[in-house]
Amino acid sequence: DTGVSQDPRHKITKRGQNVTFRCDPISEHNRLYWYRQTLGQGPEFLTYFQNEAQLEKSRLLSDRFSAERPKGSFSTLEIQRTEQGDSAMYLCASSSDLNTEAFFGQGTRLTVV
Amino acid sequence: LAKTTQPISMDSYEGQEVNITCSHNNIATNDYITWYQQFPSQGPRFIIQGYKTKVTNEVASLFIPADRKSSTLSLPRVSLSDTAVYYCLVGDPINAGNNRKLIWGLGTSLAVNP
């Protein structure tokens, strides 16, 4: 499978716990994006990487959120001290410099109880 | 950043042509129009992108009038599997990291009935 893959697909956690999600983009794509989507809404941009550099973070990304892409390949999104309001689908997408089409993974659905 | 307006929902029947119109009155000169499709519990999937006039691919057609203040996604002969949410996005694809600038609205929830 050469698409964008995300792990895990589902995560249930207790409030206050930390969680980490992983995204493996399409191998030749140097651009990687994280989005959050709640039920009935469109995706909201969280952060963007060009290779290993995190070039932009949305104001939605509070201090409890951190993302990395250490070698310019896979990326991780960590949420510390989770809150119920963090419950959402977290989507990862990648694209190349030559193609504006973004390819999305199937997402990680987080439920904070 | 250009904001888009689409109908919240549409209904159709199998075999019909479906046209979803999107308004983007504040579209900028460098902006392109992009449409994505999303099924429940899946990530969005690119459908089509265009700048002006008409673009067609194996899935859909995109009609953009001369003033570019609106666009219409046309799905020929829809089937039950086309039931999904369709998002219209406007943004500049030339600048690095263009996708981060795209604003996703609520989309249009299309229901195709037998």
Short mmCIF file of C-alpha atoms in Angstrom, two decimals:
data_model
loop_
_atom_site.label_atom_id
_atom_site.label_comp_id
_atom_site.label_asym_id
_atom_site.label_seq_id
_atom_site.Cartn_x
_atom_site.Cartn_y
_atom_site.Cartn_z
CA ASP A 1 0.00 0.00 0.00
CA THR A 2 1.58 3.27 -1.09
CA GLY A 3 -0.98 5.62 0.43
CA VAL A 4 -0.82 7.66 3.61
CA SER A 5 -1.16 5.44 6.66
CA GLN A 6 -2.05 6.44 10.19
CA ASP A 7 -1.76 4.51 13.40
CA PRO A 8 -3.73 3.75 15.43
CA ARG A 9 -7.11 3.97 13.69
CA HIS A 10 -8.90 4.35 16.99
CA LYS A 11 -7.78 5.44 20.43
CA ILE A 12 -9.78 5.66 23.62
CA THR A 13 -8.06 7.35 26.52
CA LYS A 14 -8.90 8.73 29.90
CA ARG A 15 -8.86 12.44 30.46
CA GLY A 16 -5.44 13.61 31.53
CA GLN A 17 -3.51 10.90 29.73
CA ASN A 18 -1.03 11.54 26.93
CA VAL A 19 -1.53 10.08 23.47
CA THR A 20 0.67 9.88 20.40
CA PHE A 21 -0.39 9.28 16.83
CA ARG A 22 1.79 8.33 13.90
CA CYS A 23 1.53 9.23 10.24
CA ASP A 24 3.49 7.67 7.40
CA PRO A 25 3.12 9.83 4.30
CA ILE A 26 3.59 8.76 0.71
CA SER A 27 7.33 8.18 0.50
CA GLU A 28 8.23 10.79 -2.10
CA HIS A 29 6.08 13.54 -0.56
CA ASN A 30 7.99 16.23 1.28
CA ARG A 31 4.93 18.11 2.58
CA LEU A 32 2.95 16.77 5.51
CA TYR A 33 -0.13 18.22 7.19
CA TRP A 34 -2.12 17.43 10.30
CA TYR A 35 -5.81 18.27 10.55
CA ARG A 36 -8.50 17.78 13.15
CA GLN A 37 -12.09 17.04 12.25
CA THR A 38 -15.08 16.91 14.55
CA LEU A 39 -18.43 15.41 13.67
CA GLY A 40 -20.32 17.39 11.06
CA GLN A 41 -17.47 19.80 10.43
CA GLY A 42 -14.81 20.08 7.79
CA PRO A 43 -11.16 19.40 8.62
CA GLU A 44 -9.32 22.14 10.50
CA PHE A 45 -5.66 22.74 9.77
CA LEU A 46 -3.31 22.08 12.71
CA THR A 47 0.26 22.10 11.44
CA TYR A 48 2.44 21.73 8.36
CA PHE A 49 5.89 20.29 7.68
CA GLN A 50 8.16 20.83 4.72
CA ASN A 51 10.55 17.89 5.05
CA GLU A 52 11.59 17.91 8.72
CA ALA A 53 10.86 21.59 9.29
CA GLN A 54 7.61 22.55 10.98
CA LEU A 55 6.76 25.70 9.07
CA GLU A 56 3.37 26.59 10.42
CA LYS A 57 1.18 25.89 13.41
CA SER A 58 -2.44 26.84 13.74
CA ARG A 59 -3.65 28.73 16.78
CA LEU A 60 -5.78 25.65 17.36
CA LEU A 61 -2.60 23.86 18.36
CA SER A 62 -2.37 24.61 22.05
CA ASP A 63 0.71 24.03 24.17
CA ARG A 64 -0.52 20.52 24.92
CA PHE A 65 -0.08 19.59 21.27
CA SER A 66 3.28 18.87 19.69
CA ALA A 67 4.19 17.43 16.33
CA GLU A 68 7.46 16.17 14.96
CA ARG A 69 8.84 14.88 11.73
CA PRO A 70 12.39 14.05 12.75
CA LYS A 71 13.81 12.67 9.52
CA GLY A 72 11.42 14.22 7.07
CA SER A 73 9.56 10.96 6.68
CA PHE A 74 6.98 9.83 9.25
CA SER A 75 5.43 12.28 11.69
CA THR A 76 4.01 12.03 15.18
CA LEU A 77 1.37 14.14 16.85
CA GLU A 78 1.31 14.08 20.65
CA ILE A 79 -1.43 15.42 22.86
CA GLN A 80 -0.56 15.83 26.51
CA ARG A 81 -3.08 15.91 29.35
CA THR A 82 -5.96 15.11 27.04
CA GLU A 83 -9.31 16.81 27.55
CA GLN A 84 -12.75 15.73 26.40
CA GLY A 85 -12.70 18.53 23.85
CA ASP A 86 -9.79 16.81 22.14
CA SER A 87 -12.10 14.03 21.00
CA ALA A 88 -12.02 14.17 17.21
CA MET A 89 -10.68 12.54 14.08
CA TYR A 90 -7.05 13.46 13.50
CA LEU A 91 -6.14 13.40 9.84
CA CYS A 92 -2.74 13.39 8.22
CA ALA A 93 -2.15 14.34 4.60
CA SER A 94 0.86 14.62 2.35
CA SER A 95 1.66 16.22 -0.96
CA SER A 96 4.63 16.88 -3.19
CA ASP A 97 6.08 20.13 -4.45
CA LEU A 98 4.96 19.31 -7.95
CA ASN A 99 1.38 18.33 -7.26
CA THR A 100 -1.10 20.36 -5.27
CA GLU A 101 -3.31 17.37 -4.59
CA ALA A 102 -3.20 16.36 -0.93
CA PHE A 103 -3.50 12.66 -0.12
CA PHE A 104 -5.16 11.92 3.19
CA GLY A 105 -4.84 8.98 5.51
CA GLN A 106 -7.86 7.30 7.04
CA GLY A 107 -7.39 9.19 10.26
CA THR A 108 -7.10 8.36 13.93
CA ARG A 109 -10.31 8.70 15.88
CA LEU A 110 -9.60 9.84 19.43
CA THR A 111 -12.17 9.49 22.17
CA VAL A 112 -11.36 11.03 25.54
CA VAL A 113 -13.52 9.69 28.37
CA LEU B 1 -8.44 33.76 2.53
CA ALA B 2 -11.39 33.09 0.31
CA LYS B 3 -14.43 31.65 2.00
CA THR B 4 -16.75 29.28 0.21
CA THR B 5 -20.48 28.70 0.48
CA GLN B 6 -22.14 25.45 -0.54
CA PRO B 7 -25.53 23.87 0.04
CA ILE B 8 -25.53 21.86 3.24
CA SER B 9 -27.23 18.87 1.65
CA MET B 10 -28.56 17.51 -1.63
CA ASP B 11 -30.59 14.49 -2.63
CA SER B 12 -30.45 12.62 -5.89
CA TYR B 13 -31.25 9.26 -7.46
CA GLU B 14 -29.08 6.68 -9.09
CA GLY B 15 -28.25 7.45 -12.70
CA GLN B 16 -28.91 11.17 -12.43
CA GLU B 17 -26.41 13.96 -13.00
CA VAL B 18 -25.67 15.94 -9.87
CA ASN B 19 -24.44 19.52 -9.91
CA ILE B 20 -23.10 21.08 -6.70
CA THR B 21 -22.47 24.80 -6.85
CA CYS B 22 -19.99 26.62 -4.65
CA SER B 23 -19.80 30.39 -4.18
CA HIS B 24 -16.44 32.06 -3.60
CA ASN B 25 -16.97 35.79 -4.11
CA ASN B 26 -13.59 36.79 -2.69
CA ILE B 27 -11.47 34.46 -4.80
CA ALA B 28 -8.01 35.88 -5.47
CA THR B 29 -6.19 36.01 -8.78
CA ASN B 30 -3.83 33.15 -7.91
CA ASP B 31 -6.46 30.94 -6.30
CA TYR B 32 -7.50 27.62 -7.73
CA ILE B 33 -10.71 25.76 -6.93
CA THR B 34 -10.39 22.25 -5.56
CA TRP B 35 -13.04 19.67 -4.69
CA TYR B 36 -12.67 16.79 -2.26
CA GLN B 37 -14.97 13.87 -1.45
CA GLN B 38 -15.22 12.32 1.99
CA PHE B 39 -16.91 9.12 3.09
CA PRO B 40 -17.76 8.52 6.76
CA SER B 41 -14.77 7.60 8.90
CA GLN B 42 -12.33 8.14 6.03
CA GLY B 43 -10.01 10.93 5.03
CA PRO B 44 -11.00 13.26 2.18
CA ARG B 45 -10.14 12.26 -1.36
CA PHE B 46 -9.17 14.68 -4.13
CA ILE B 47 -11.70 14.84 -6.97
CA ILE B 48 -10.78 17.70 -9.27
CA GLN B 49 -9.07 21.07 -9.45
CA GLY B 50 -9.40 23.98 -11.86
CA TYR B 51 -8.64 27.65 -12.44
CA LYS B 52 -11.09 28.71 -15.13
CA THR B 53 -13.55 27.47 -17.75
CA LYS B 54 -13.97 23.71 -17.66
CA VAL B 55 -11.95 20.81 -16.36
CA THR B 56 -12.93 17.18 -16.81
CA ASN B 57 -11.45 13.95 -15.52
CA GLU B 58 -12.67 10.39 -15.26
CA VAL B 59 -14.70 11.17 -12.16
CA ALA B 60 -16.23 14.62 -12.58
CA SER B 61 -16.33 17.92 -14.39
CA LEU B 62 -15.71 21.35 -12.95
CA PHE B 63 -17.31 24.40 -14.50
CA ILE B 64 -15.94 27.84 -13.64
CA PRO B 65 -17.51 30.98 -15.13
CA ALA B 66 -15.44 33.90 -16.35
CA ASP B 67 -15.78 35.91 -13.13
CA ARG B 68 -14.68 32.85 -11.09
CA LYS B 69 -16.95 33.84 -8.23
CA SER B 70 -18.58 30.43 -8.28
CA SER B 71 -17.94 26.95 -9.54
CA THR B 72 -20.01 23.85 -10.19
CA LEU B 73 -18.95 20.29 -9.60
CA SER B 74 -20.80 17.95 -11.94
CA LEU B 75 -21.05 14.24 -11.20
CA PRO B 76 -22.45 12.29 -14.14
CA ARG B 77 -24.78 9.37 -13.53
CA VAL B 78 -24.32 9.05 -9.79
CA SER B 79 -24.52 5.73 -8.00
CA LEU B 80 -25.21 4.83 -4.38
CA SER B 81 -21.46 4.81 -3.74
CA ASP B 82 -21.29 8.53 -4.52
CA THR B 83 -23.13 9.24 -1.27
CA ALA B 84 -20.58 11.35 0.59
CA VAL B 85 -19.70 14.87 1.70
CA TYR B 86 -18.23 17.09 -1.00
CA TYR B 87 -15.98 20.00 -0.05
CA CYS B 88 -15.19 23.03 -2.22
CA LEU B 89 -11.90 24.72 -1.39
CA VAL B 90 -10.22 27.83 -2.76
CA GLY B 91 -6.53 28.55 -2.45
CA ASP B 92 -3.24 29.30 -4.13
CA PRO B 93 -1.51 26.05 -5.07
CA ILE B 94 1.69 27.67 -6.21
CA ASN B 95 3.06 28.81 -2.87
CA ALA B 96 4.84 26.29 -0.71
CA GLY B 97 2.56 24.54 1.72
CA ASN B 98 -0.53 25.78 -0.06
CA ASN B 99 -2.80 23.19 1.46
CA ARG B 100 -2.42 24.67 4.91
CA LYS B 101 -4.15 27.79 3.70
CA LEU B 102 -7.26 26.00 2.54
CA ILE B 103 -10.36 26.62 4.63
CA TRP B 104 -12.68 23.66 4.80
CA GLY B 105 -16.33 24.59 5.23
CA LEU B 106 -19.13 22.24 6.16
CA GLY B 107 -19.28 20.70 2.71
CA THR B 108 -22.33 19.38 0.89
CA SER B 109 -23.74 16.11 2.09
CA LEU B 110 -24.98 14.28 -1.00
CA ALA B 111 -27.42 11.42 -0.57
CA VAL B 112 -27.97 9.21 -3.60
CA ASN B 113 -31.14 7.17 -3.37
CA PRO B 114 -32.01 3.98 -5.24
#
